Amino acid sequence: MSEGTIGLLGLCVLLLLVFLRMPIGLAMLLVGFWGFALLGGIGGALNNLDAVPYRYVADFTFAVIPLFLLMGSVAAKGGISEDLYKAAYAWVGRLRGGLAMATVWATAGFAAICGSSTATAAGIGKIAYPEMKKFNYDARLATGSIAAGGTMGVLIPPSLGFVTYAILTEQSIGKLFMAGIIPGILEAVFYVVTIWIVCRLNPELGPPGTRVPLGAKFASLKGVWSMIVLFLLVMGGIYAGIFTPTEAAGVGASGAIVVGLLKRRLDKATFIESLADSCRSTAVIFLLIVGAMVFQRFIAISNLPFRLADLIAGLGLSRYAILSLILLFYIFAGCFMDIFSCLVLTIPIIYPTILSLGFDPIWFGVLFVRVAEIGLITPPIGMNCFVVAGTTGVPLGAVFRGIVPFFLADLAHVALLVAFPEISLFLPNMMG
Amino acid sequence: MMGHDTWGRYEGGLARTVKILNMCGMALLLGVAIIVTSDVVLRYAFGRPLTGSNEFCELMMIVIVYFAMARVEEQKGHIRVDLVYQLLPARAKTALDRTMVILGIAIASMVVWEASVTAMRLFKIGKISDILGIPIAPFHLAMAFGFAAFCLVMFSDLVRSFSEKAEA
């Protein structure tokens, strides 16, 4: 049997185990170990079982994951979602569809301190939905704006999707974070424009909220200034080269704790809960990363990615046609898997093709995260829709129907990012 | 087969161990946040960074990550794809669960073995970290310990699934 055939068989066995509900990290460890043992010998395979789990955890750069998780968790439990929504409501709530627009801006703000989409959708959803219900908002528009807005959690930095992509592809976490800022802001703008169009076509879907005096508008910023300062400190520090992303995450986590204590919103129980949540999520992500790295070693010696790259090159398609196919594949895969599963299962195989086609790896990282986000709101898995349906009590079918205009906005946004790579690469190229 | 009392004591002991491991990880995560921030503040405010802070954090990462793995498994938090599984009949689900747990225990126990062997080897040669001079072997052992707890949680699930069937 040739190396490539063993690689392909290994991939099939992996997918079988994953779809038969083995934890993905363990499935990748298992297949990666046996595949490497077949191609590279049992000694090397056994060595991988200690060396990889140690090497890919005991790294200062990767401490960025638990520290950003801690920052997001502390901020979320400290009631930042309520403050963000109040501020966004005060500024745009008076407009037609304004409460849904406020939801989008609040989710964008929440995403700037929390790297998880589902946490963003859940955090803002429980605050925003009762307000929209009070003003007789259409349930589909209300839940659609929350679920779609939540997806910005993995595009706007700090994003755990970018960190995992950076680890798997050995790219700069800082550059990926910077690359996500403008596309993230644009995504929010696209959603706001979508809400504006939808409410223009049918004003009953999103009636305007109450008028807020100018003084009260400025007063509403009081609750969010600390988090704005924290975000600017963290991202500004990374951009200016003052902090490494890990140091920025450490400062961000400590800052969020100090802010929580000063605002008297962080008690012993919530703090312990934040630490426990962060440790749990860290373990989940690292089992995936460790499994992916063991599997990647097997896939590398099987030469499968290079054969795939040769095969794709032999198709005679233009590189943008191939990129479009890859992105369509990710939108499809995202319907069945979350972003982390998608990343660890496919990047070891697809990434060499992207490099061989001459695409910028940072730009592809943005595109990958962006299309994987779309999977969070598309059936049958659409994790954000499940979360929103769970927190609001709106039937899942209505949530999925409410997503349709936002899904169309997503496609337009992805097309823009593909057509103009500078949107993603402008900030990272400005970095030193 | 152990009696119900013995098994109950074993499960209680395991749950306590997993909880303690998780709490160690939580305490160290807070420690890492403090150390990283102190390093930044001391470097920029006083021009005196904390020597070896990065190395300390690297070693602590092993404990933070691997000591939480068993806790996550206890809560069935590791990422699984349910799509096909949901469509299966109950008996097939049970058989599949058991098979996947056995495969999981097999690979995780190999990590335990390999990490323990490496720990013993590093202990014998007295390998220490470059800057702080901290022995490396205990951290490979910590990794082995974390994976061992992970295995034991999966083993408990397996035994429970068989005993539930016997009682039914």
Coordinates of C-alpha atoms in Angstrom, one line a residue:
Chain A
M1 CA 0.0 0.0 0.0
S2 CA 1.4 3.4 -0.9
E3 CA 1.9 6.2 1.6
G4 CA -0.8 8.3 0.1
T5 CA -3.3 5.4 0.3
I6 CA -2.5 4.9 4.0
G7 CA -3.0 8.6 4.5
L8 CA -6.4 8.6 2.7
L9 CA -7.5 5.5 4.7
G10 CA -6.4 7.2 7.9
L11 CA -8.5 10.2 7.0
C12 CA -11.5 7.9 6.3
V13 CA -11.1 6.1 9.6
L14 CA -10.8 9.4 11.4
L15 CA -14.0 10.7 9.9
L16 CA -15.8 7.4 10.8
L17 CA -14.7 7.7 14.4
V18 CA -15.6 11.3 14.6
F19 CA -19.1 10.7 13.2
L20 CA -19.5 7.7 15.5
R21 CA -19.1 10.2 18.4
M22 CA -15.6 9.6 19.6
P23 CA -14.2 12.8 21.2
I24 CA -12.5 14.5 18.2
G25 CA -9.2 15.1 20.0
L26 CA -8.9 11.4 21.0
A27 CA -9.9 10.2 17.6
M28 CA -7.1 12.3 16.0
L29 CA -4.6 11.0 18.6
L30 CA -5.6 7.4 17.9
V31 CA -5.5 7.6 14.1
G32 CA -2.4 9.9 14.1
F33 CA -0.6 7.4 16.3
W34 CA -1.4 4.3 14.3
G35 CA -0.9 6.0 11.0
F36 CA 2.5 7.3 12.0
A37 CA 3.4 3.8 13.4
L38 CA 2.6 2.2 10.0
L39 CA 4.6 4.8 8.0
G40 CA 7.3 6.0 10.3
G41 CA 7.7 3.1 12.8
I42 CA 6.3 2.4 16.2
G43 CA 9.2 4.2 18.0
G44 CA 8.5 7.5 16.4
A45 CA 4.8 7.1 16.9
L46 CA 5.2 6.4 20.7
N47 CA 7.6 9.4 20.9
N48 CA 4.8 11.6 19.4
L49 CA 2.5 10.6 22.2
D50 CA 4.7 12.3 24.8
A51 CA 6.5 14.9 22.8
V52 CA 3.5 16.5 21.0
P53 CA 1.2 16.8 24.0
Y54 CA 4.1 18.4 26.0
R55 CA 5.5 20.6 23.2
Y56 CA 2.1 22.1 22.2
V57 CA 1.0 22.9 25.7
A58 CA 4.2 24.0 27.4
D59 CA 4.6 27.0 25.2
F60 CA 4.3 30.6 26.4
T61 CA 2.6 31.7 23.2
F62 CA -0.3 29.2 23.8
A63 CA -1.0 30.6 27.2
V64 CA -2.9 33.2 25.3
I65 CA -5.9 30.8 25.1
P66 CA -6.6 30.4 28.9
L67 CA -5.8 34.0 29.6
F68 CA -8.2 35.4 26.9
L69 CA -10.8 32.9 28.0
L70 CA -10.4 34.2 31.6
M71 CA -10.7 37.8 30.4
G72 CA -13.9 37.0 28.5
S73 CA -15.4 35.0 31.2
V74 CA -14.8 37.5 34.0
A75 CA -16.2 40.3 31.8
A76 CA -19.2 38.3 30.8
K77 CA -20.1 37.3 34.4
G78 CA -19.4 40.9 35.5
G79 CA -22.5 42.1 33.6
I80 CA -20.7 43.7 30.6
S81 CA -23.4 42.4 28.2
E82 CA -26.1 44.5 29.9
D83 CA -23.9 47.6 29.9
L84 CA -23.1 47.2 26.2
Y85 CA -26.7 46.7 25.2
K86 CA -27.9 49.7 27.3
A87 CA -25.2 51.9 25.6
A88 CA -26.0 50.7 22.1
Y89 CA -29.8 51.0 22.8
A90 CA -29.3 54.6 23.9
W91 CA -27.5 55.6 20.7
V92 CA -29.5 53.7 18.0
G93 CA -32.6 52.4 19.7
R94 CA -34.8 55.3 18.4
L95 CA -34.3 54.2 14.8
R96 CA -36.6 51.8 13.0
G97 CA -35.2 48.4 13.7
G98 CA -32.9 50.2 16.1
L99 CA -33.2 47.6 18.9
A100 CA -32.0 44.9 16.5
M101 CA -29.2 47.3 15.4
A102 CA -28.3 47.9 19.0
T103 CA -28.1 44.1 19.5
V104 CA -25.6 43.9 16.6
W105 CA -23.4 46.7 18.0
A106 CA -23.6 45.2 21.5
T107 CA -22.6 41.7 20.2
A108 CA -19.7 43.4 18.3
G109 CA -18.6 45.0 21.5
F110 CA -19.0 41.8 23.5
A111 CA -17.0 40.0 20.8
A112 CA -14.2 42.4 21.4
I113 CA -13.6 41.0 24.9
C114 CA -14.9 37.5 24.4
G115 CA -13.6 35.0 21.7
S116 CA -16.5 32.7 21.7
S117 CA -19.5 33.0 19.4
T118 CA -22.0 31.0 21.4
A119 CA -21.1 32.9 24.6
T120 CA -21.6 36.2 22.7
A121 CA -25.0 35.1 21.4
A122 CA -26.1 33.8 24.8
G123 CA -24.7 36.8 26.7
I124 CA -26.4 39.5 24.6
G125 CA -29.5 37.3 23.7
K126 CA -30.8 37.1 27.3
I127 CA -30.6 40.9 27.6
A128 CA -31.7 42.0 24.1
Y129 CA -34.6 39.7 23.4
P130 CA -36.9 40.8 26.3
E131 CA -36.4 44.4 25.2
M132 CA -37.2 43.7 21.6
K133 CA -40.2 41.6 22.7
K134 CA -41.4 44.6 24.8
F135 CA -41.4 46.7 21.6
N136 CA -43.3 44.1 19.6
Y137 CA -40.3 43.2 17.4
D138 CA -40.9 40.3 15.0
A139 CA -39.4 37.2 16.8
R140 CA -37.6 36.2 13.6
L141 CA -35.8 39.5 13.2
A142 CA -35.0 39.7 16.9
T143 CA -33.5 36.2 17.2
G144 CA -31.9 36.5 13.8
S145 CA -30.0 39.6 14.8
I146 CA -28.8 37.9 18.0
A147 CA -27.7 34.7 16.4
A148 CA -26.0 36.4 13.5
G149 CA -24.5 39.1 15.7
G150 CA -23.0 36.4 17.9
T151 CA -20.9 35.0 15.1
M152 CA -18.7 38.1 15.3
G153 CA -17.3 36.5 18.4
V154 CA -14.8 34.5 16.4
L155 CA -13.9 37.2 13.9
I156 CA -13.4 40.3 16.1
P157 CA -10.3 39.8 18.2
P158 CA -9.5 38.3 20.6
S159 CA -10.7 35.3 18.7
L160 CA -10.0 31.7 19.8
G161 CA -10.6 30.6 16.1
F162 CA -7.6 32.8 15.1
V163 CA -5.4 31.5 17.9
T164 CA -6.1 27.9 17.0
Y165 CA -5.5 28.6 13.3
A166 CA -2.3 30.3 14.2
I167 CA -1.1 27.4 16.2
L168 CA -1.9 24.8 13.5
T169 CA -0.3 26.9 10.7
E170 CA 2.5 28.6 12.7
Q171 CA 1.3 32.0 11.8
S172 CA 1.4 35.2 13.9
I173 CA -1.5 35.4 16.4
G174 CA -1.0 39.2 16.6
K175 CA -1.3 39.6 12.8
L176 CA -4.4 37.4 12.6
F177 CA -6.0 39.5 15.4
M178 CA -5.3 42.7 13.5
A179 CA -6.5 41.1 10.3
G180 CA -9.9 40.4 11.9
I181 CA -10.6 44.0 13.1
I182 CA -11.7 45.7 9.8
P183 CA -13.7 42.6 8.5
G184 CA -15.3 42.4 11.9
I185 CA -16.5 46.0 11.9
L186 CA -17.6 45.6 8.3
E187 CA -19.6 42.5 9.3
A188 CA -21.5 44.6 11.9
V189 CA -22.1 47.3 9.3
F190 CA -23.5 44.7 6.9
Y191 CA -25.8 43.3 9.5
V192 CA -27.0 46.9 10.5
V193 CA -27.7 47.7 6.8
T194 CA -29.6 44.3 6.5
I195 CA -31.8 45.3 9.4
W196 CA -32.4 48.7 7.9
I197 CA -33.4 47.2 4.6
V198 CA -35.7 44.6 6.2
C199 CA -37.4 47.2 8.3
R200 CA -37.7 49.6 5.4
L201 CA -39.5 46.9 3.4
N202 CA -41.7 46.0 6.4
P203 CA -41.7 48.6 9.2
E204 CA -43.8 46.4 11.5
L205 CA -41.0 44.0 11.9
G206 CA -38.9 46.5 14.0
P207 CA -40.7 49.5 15.5
P208 CA -38.5 52.3 16.9
G209 CA -37.7 52.3 20.6
T210 CA -38.1 55.2 23.0
R211 CA -36.1 58.5 22.5
V212 CA -33.1 58.8 24.9
P213 CA -31.9 62.4 25.7
L214 CA -28.4 63.3 24.8
G215 CA -27.3 63.5 28.4
A216 CA -28.5 59.9 29.0
K217 CA -26.8 58.8 25.8
F218 CA -23.4 59.9 27.2
A219 CA -24.3 58.6 30.6
S220 CA -24.8 55.1 29.1
L221 CA -21.2 55.0 28.1
K222 CA -20.2 55.1 31.7
G223 CA -20.8 51.3 32.0
V224 CA -18.7 50.4 29.0
W225 CA -15.8 52.8 29.1
S226 CA -13.6 50.4 31.1
M227 CA -14.1 47.6 28.6
I228 CA -13.3 50.0 25.7
V229 CA -10.1 51.0 27.5
L230 CA -9.3 47.4 28.1
F231 CA -9.8 46.4 24.4
L232 CA -7.8 49.4 23.2
L233 CA -5.0 48.6 25.7
V234 CA -4.9 44.9 24.6
M235 CA -5.2 45.4 20.9
G236 CA -3.3 48.6 20.8
G237 CA -0.5 47.0 22.8
I238 CA -0.3 44.1 20.3
Y239 CA -0.5 46.4 17.3
A240 CA 2.3 48.7 18.6
G241 CA 4.4 45.7 19.5
I242 CA 4.4 46.6 23.2
F243 CA 2.9 43.3 24.2
T244 CA 3.0 39.9 22.8
P245 CA -0.5 38.4 22.4
T246 CA 0.0 36.3 25.5
E247 CA 1.1 39.4 27.6
A248 CA -1.9 41.3 26.2
A249 CA -4.1 38.4 27.3
G250 CA -2.6 38.4 30.8
V251 CA -3.0 42.2 31.1
G252 CA -6.6 41.8 29.7
A253 CA -7.5 39.1 32.2
S254 CA -6.0 41.0 35.2
G255 CA -7.7 44.2 33.9
A256 CA -11.1 42.5 33.7
I257 CA -10.7 41.2 37.2
V258 CA -9.7 44.7 38.6
V259 CA -12.7 46.3 36.7
G260 CA -15.1 43.6 38.1
L261 CA -13.8 44.3 41.6
L262 CA -14.0 48.1 41.3
K263 CA -17.5 47.9 39.9
R264 CA -18.4 45.4 42.8
R265 CA -19.7 42.9 40.3
L266 CA -17.2 40.2 40.8
D267 CA -17.8 38.2 44.0
K268 CA -16.0 35.0 45.1
A269 CA -18.5 32.6 43.5
T270 CA -18.5 34.3 40.1
F271 CA -14.8 34.6 40.1
I272 CA -14.3 30.9 40.9
E273 CA -16.9 30.1 38.2
S274 CA -14.9 32.2 35.7
L275 CA -11.7 30.3 36.5
A276 CA -13.4 26.9 36.3
D277 CA -15.1 27.8 32.9
S278 CA -11.7 29.0 31.5
C279 CA -9.9 25.9 32.6
R280 CA -12.6 23.7 31.1
S281 CA -12.6 25.4 27.8
T282 CA -8.8 25.4 27.7
A283 CA -8.7 21.7 28.2
V284 CA -11.3 21.2 25.4
I285 CA -9.4 23.3 22.9
F286 CA -6.0 21.8 23.8
L287 CA -7.2 18.2 23.4
L288 CA -8.2 19.2 19.9
I289 CA -4.9 21.0 19.2
V290 CA -2.8 18.1 20.6
G291 CA -4.8 15.5 18.6
A292 CA -4.5 17.7 15.5
M293 CA -0.7 18.0 15.8
V294 CA -0.3 14.2 16.2
F295 CA -2.6 13.6 13.2
Q296 CA -0.7 16.3 11.2
R297 CA 2.6 14.4 11.7
F298 CA 1.0 11.3 10.2
I299 CA -0.6 13.2 7.4
A300 CA 2.7 15.0 6.6
I301 CA 4.7 11.7 6.2
S302 CA 1.9 10.3 4.1
N303 CA 2.4 13.1 1.6
L304 CA -1.4 13.3 1.3
P305 CA -1.6 17.1 1.4
F306 CA 0.9 17.4 -1.5
R307 CA -0.9 14.8 -3.5
L308 CA -4.1 16.7 -3.0
A309 CA -2.3 19.9 -4.0
D310 CA -1.0 18.2 -7.2
L311 CA -4.5 16.8 -7.9
I312 CA -6.1 20.2 -7.5
A313 CA -3.4 21.8 -9.7
G314 CA -4.1 19.2 -12.4
L315 CA -7.8 20.2 -12.5
G316 CA -6.8 23.2 -14.6
L317 CA -9.1 25.6 -12.6
S318 CA -8.0 29.1 -11.8
R319 CA -6.8 29.6 -8.2
Y320 CA -9.8 31.7 -7.3
A321 CA -12.1 29.0 -8.6
I322 CA -10.3 26.5 -6.3
L323 CA -10.5 29.0 -3.4
S324 CA -14.2 29.4 -4.0
L325 CA -14.6 25.6 -3.9
I326 CA -12.7 25.4 -0.6
L327 CA -14.8 28.2 0.9
L328 CA -18.0 26.5 -0.2
F329 CA -16.7 23.3 1.3
Y330 CA -16.2 25.1 4.6
I331 CA -19.6 26.7 4.6
F332 CA -21.0 23.1 4.0
A333 CA -18.7 21.6 6.7
G334 CA -19.6 24.4 9.1
C335 CA -23.2 23.2 8.9
F336 CA -22.2 20.0 10.6
M337 CA -19.2 20.9 12.8
D338 CA -18.1 23.7 15.0
I339 CA -15.2 26.0 14.0
F340 CA -12.6 24.2 16.1
S341 CA -13.5 20.7 14.8
C342 CA -13.5 22.1 11.3
L343 CA -10.1 23.7 11.9
V344 CA -8.3 20.7 13.3
L345 CA -9.8 18.2 10.9
T346 CA -9.2 20.1 7.7
I347 CA -6.3 22.6 8.1
P348 CA -3.6 19.9 8.1
I349 CA -4.8 18.7 4.7
I350 CA -6.0 21.9 3.0
Y351 CA -3.4 24.4 4.2
P352 CA -0.5 23.2 2.0
T353 CA -2.8 23.6 -1.0
I354 CA -3.5 27.2 0.0
L355 CA 0.2 27.9 0.2
S356 CA 0.9 26.2 -3.1
L357 CA -1.8 28.4 -4.7
G358 CA 0.2 31.4 -3.5
F359 CA -2.6 32.8 -1.2
D360 CA -1.6 34.9 1.8
P361 CA -2.0 32.6 4.9
I362 CA -3.2 35.5 7.1
W363 CA -5.9 36.4 4.6
F364 CA -7.0 32.8 4.2
G365 CA -7.2 32.6 8.0
V366 CA -9.7 35.5 8.0
L367 CA -11.7 33.9 5.2
F368 CA -11.7 30.5 6.9
V369 CA -12.9 32.0 10.2
R370 CA -15.5 34.1 8.4
V371 CA -17.0 31.1 6.4
A372 CA -16.8 28.8 9.4
E373 CA -18.8 31.5 11.3
I374 CA -21.6 31.1 8.7
G375 CA -21.9 27.5 9.8
L376 CA -22.9 28.7 13.2
I377 CA -26.2 30.0 11.9
T378 CA -27.0 27.4 9.2
P379 CA -29.1 24.2 9.7
P380 CA -28.9 21.5 10.8
I381 CA -26.3 22.2 13.5
G382 CA -26.3 26.1 13.6
M383 CA -25.0 26.2 17.2
N384 CA -25.9 29.9 17.7
C385 CA -29.5 29.3 16.6
F386 CA -29.8 26.5 19.2
V387 CA -28.3 28.8 21.9
V388 CA -30.7 31.7 20.9
A389 CA -33.7 29.4 20.7
G390 CA -32.7 28.0 24.2
T391 CA -32.3 31.4 25.8
T392 CA -35.3 33.1 24.2
G393 CA -37.8 30.3 24.0
V394 CA -38.5 31.1 20.3
P395 CA -39.0 28.0 18.2
L396 CA -35.9 26.9 16.4
G397 CA -37.6 27.0 13.0
A398 CA -38.5 30.7 13.5
V399 CA -34.8 31.4 14.5
F400 CA -33.6 29.7 11.3
R401 CA -36.1 31.7 9.2
G402 CA -35.0 34.9 10.8
I403 CA -31.4 34.1 9.8
V404 CA -32.0 34.2 6.1
P405 CA -31.4 37.9 5.4
F406 CA -28.3 37.8 7.6
F407 CA -27.1 34.7 5.7
L408 CA -27.4 36.7 2.4
A409 CA -25.5 39.5 4.1
D410 CA -22.8 37.0 5.1
L411 CA -22.3 35.8 1.5
A412 CA -22.0 39.4 0.3
H413 CA -19.5 40.1 3.1
V414 CA -17.4 37.1 2.2
A415 CA -17.4 38.0 -1.5
L416 CA -16.1 41.5 -0.5
L417 CA -13.3 40.0 1.6
V418 CA -12.3 37.7 -1.3
A419 CA -12.4 40.5 -3.8
F420 CA -10.4 42.9 -1.7
P421 CA -7.7 41.2 0.4
E422 CA -6.5 44.6 1.6
I423 CA -9.5 44.8 3.9
S424 CA -8.0 42.0 5.9
L425 CA -4.3 42.7 5.3
F426 CA -4.1 46.5 5.7
L427 CA -3.6 46.4 9.5
P428 CA -1.3 43.4 9.7
N429 CA 0.8 44.8 6.9
M430 CA 1.2 48.1 8.9
M431 CA 2.6 46.2 11.9
G432 CA 6.3 45.9 12.3
Chain B
M1 CA -16.2 -7.5 40.2
M2 CA -16.0 -5.1 43.1
G3 CA -19.0 -4.8 45.5
H4 CA -21.3 -1.8 45.4
D5 CA -19.7 -0.2 48.5
T6 CA -16.2 -0.6 47.1
W7 CA -17.3 0.8 43.7
G8 CA -19.1 3.7 45.4
R9 CA -15.9 4.5 47.4
Y10 CA -13.8 4.3 44.2
E11 CA -16.2 6.6 42.3
G12 CA -16.3 9.1 45.3
G13 CA -12.5 9.1 45.5
L14 CA -12.2 9.6 41.8
A15 CA -14.7 12.5 41.8
R16 CA -12.7 14.2 44.7
T17 CA -9.4 13.7 42.9
V18 CA -10.8 15.1 39.7
K19 CA -12.1 18.1 41.6
I20 CA -8.8 18.7 43.4
L21 CA -6.9 18.5 40.1
N22 CA -9.2 21.0 38.5
M23 CA -8.9 23.4 41.5
C24 CA -5.1 23.1 41.2
G25 CA -5.4 24.1 37.5
M26 CA -7.7 27.0 38.4
A27 CA -5.3 28.4 41.0
L28 CA -2.4 28.1 38.6
L29 CA -4.3 29.9 35.9
L30 CA -4.8 32.8 38.3
G31 CA -1.1 32.6 39.1
V32 CA -0.2 32.8 35.4
A33 CA -2.4 35.9 34.9
I34 CA -0.7 37.6 37.8
I35 CA 2.8 36.6 36.8
V36 CA 2.3 37.7 33.2
T37 CA 0.8 41.1 34.2
S38 CA 3.5 41.6 36.9
D39 CA 6.2 40.9 34.3
V40 CA 4.7 43.5 31.9
V41 CA 4.2 46.1 34.6
L42 CA 7.7 45.6 36.1
R43 CA 9.3 45.7 32.6
Y44 CA 7.6 49.0 31.5
A45 CA 7.4 50.8 34.9
F46 CA 10.7 49.8 36.4
G47 CA 12.7 48.3 33.5
R48 CA 13.1 45.1 35.6
P49 CA 11.2 42.1 34.0
L50 CA 10.5 39.0 36.1
T51 CA 13.3 36.6 35.1
G52 CA 12.0 33.3 33.9
S53 CA 8.3 34.3 34.0
N54 CA 7.7 32.9 30.5
E55 CA 9.3 29.6 31.5
F56 CA 7.3 29.4 34.7
C57 CA 4.1 30.0 32.7
E58 CA 5.0 27.3 30.1
L59 CA 5.4 24.7 32.9
M60 CA 2.2 25.8 34.6
M61 CA 0.3 25.4 31.3
I62 CA 0.9 21.6 31.5
V63 CA -0.9 21.5 34.9
I64 CA -3.7 23.9 33.8
V65 CA -4.5 22.0 30.6
Y66 CA -4.1 18.4 31.7
F67 CA -5.5 18.6 35.2
A68 CA -8.8 19.9 33.7
M69 CA -9.2 17.1 31.1
A70 CA -10.8 14.6 33.5
R71 CA -13.2 17.2 34.8
V72 CA -14.3 18.0 31.2
E73 CA -14.8 14.4 30.5
E74 CA -16.9 14.0 33.7
Q75 CA -19.2 16.6 32.3
K76 CA -19.0 15.1 28.8
G77 CA -17.6 18.4 27.6
H78 CA -15.0 17.2 25.0
I79 CA -16.2 18.0 21.5
R80 CA -18.1 15.2 19.8
V81 CA -20.2 15.1 16.6
D82 CA -23.7 13.8 17.4
L83 CA -25.1 14.0 13.9
V84 CA -25.1 10.3 13.0
Y85 CA -25.3 9.0 16.6
Q86 CA -28.7 10.7 17.1
L87 CA -30.2 8.7 14.3
L88 CA -29.2 5.3 15.8
P89 CA -31.4 3.0 17.9
A90 CA -30.7 2.8 21.7
R91 CA -28.9 -0.5 21.6
A92 CA -26.6 0.6 18.8
K93 CA -25.9 3.8 20.8
T94 CA -24.9 1.8 23.9
A95 CA -22.6 -0.5 21.9
L96 CA -21.0 2.5 20.1
D97 CA -20.5 4.4 23.4
R98 CA -18.7 1.4 24.9
T99 CA -16.5 0.9 21.8
M100 CA -15.5 4.6 21.7
V101 CA -14.8 4.6 25.4
I102 CA -12.5 1.5 25.0
L103 CA -10.7 3.1 22.1
G104 CA -10.4 6.3 24.1
I105 CA -9.0 4.5 27.1
A106 CA -6.5 2.6 24.9
I107 CA -5.0 5.7 23.3
A108 CA -5.1 7.9 26.5
S109 CA -3.4 5.1 28.5
M110 CA -0.7 4.9 25.9
V111 CA -0.1 8.6 26.5
V112 CA 0.1 7.9 30.3
W113 CA 2.7 5.2 29.7
E114 CA 4.8 7.2 27.3
A115 CA 4.7 10.3 29.5
S116 CA 5.7 8.3 32.6
V117 CA 8.6 6.6 30.8
T118 CA 9.8 10.0 29.6
A119 CA 9.4 11.4 33.1
M120 CA 11.5 8.6 34.6
R121 CA 14.2 9.1 31.9
L122 CA 14.3 12.9 32.6
F123 CA 14.4 12.3 36.3
K124 CA 17.4 10.0 35.9
I125 CA 19.4 12.5 33.8
G126 CA 18.3 15.3 36.1
K127 CA 16.9 17.5 33.3
I128 CA 16.1 21.0 34.5
S129 CA 14.6 24.1 32.8
D130 CA 17.0 26.6 31.2
I131 CA 16.4 29.7 33.3
L132 CA 14.8 28.8 36.6
G133 CA 16.4 25.4 36.9
I134 CA 13.1 23.7 37.7
P135 CA 13.1 19.9 37.2
I136 CA 11.2 19.0 34.0
A137 CA 10.3 15.4 35.0
P138 CA 7.4 16.3 37.3
F139 CA 5.6 18.1 34.5
H140 CA 5.7 15.0 32.3
L141 CA 4.5 13.1 35.3
A142 CA 1.7 15.7 35.8
M143 CA 0.7 15.2 32.1
A144 CA 0.6 11.4 32.7
F145 CA -1.4 12.0 35.9
G146 CA -3.9 14.2 34.0
F147 CA -4.4 11.6 31.3
A148 CA -4.6 8.8 33.9
A149 CA -7.5 10.6 35.6
F150 CA -9.1 11.1 32.2
C151 CA -8.8 7.3 31.6
L152 CA -10.3 6.5 35.0
V153 CA -13.3 8.8 34.3
M154 CA -13.9 7.0 31.0
F155 CA -13.4 3.6 32.8
S156 CA -16.1 4.6 35.3
D157 CA -18.4 5.4 32.5
L158 CA -17.8 2.0 30.9
V159 CA -18.4 0.1 34.1
R160 CA -21.5 2.1 34.8
S161 CA -22.9 1.4 31.4
F162 CA -22.4 -2.4 32.0
S163 CA -23.8 -2.3 35.5
E164 CA -26.9 -0.2 34.4
K165 CA -27.6 -2.9 31.8
A166 CA -27.2 -5.7 34.4
E167 CA -29.6 -3.9 36.7
A168 CA -32.1 -3.3 33.9

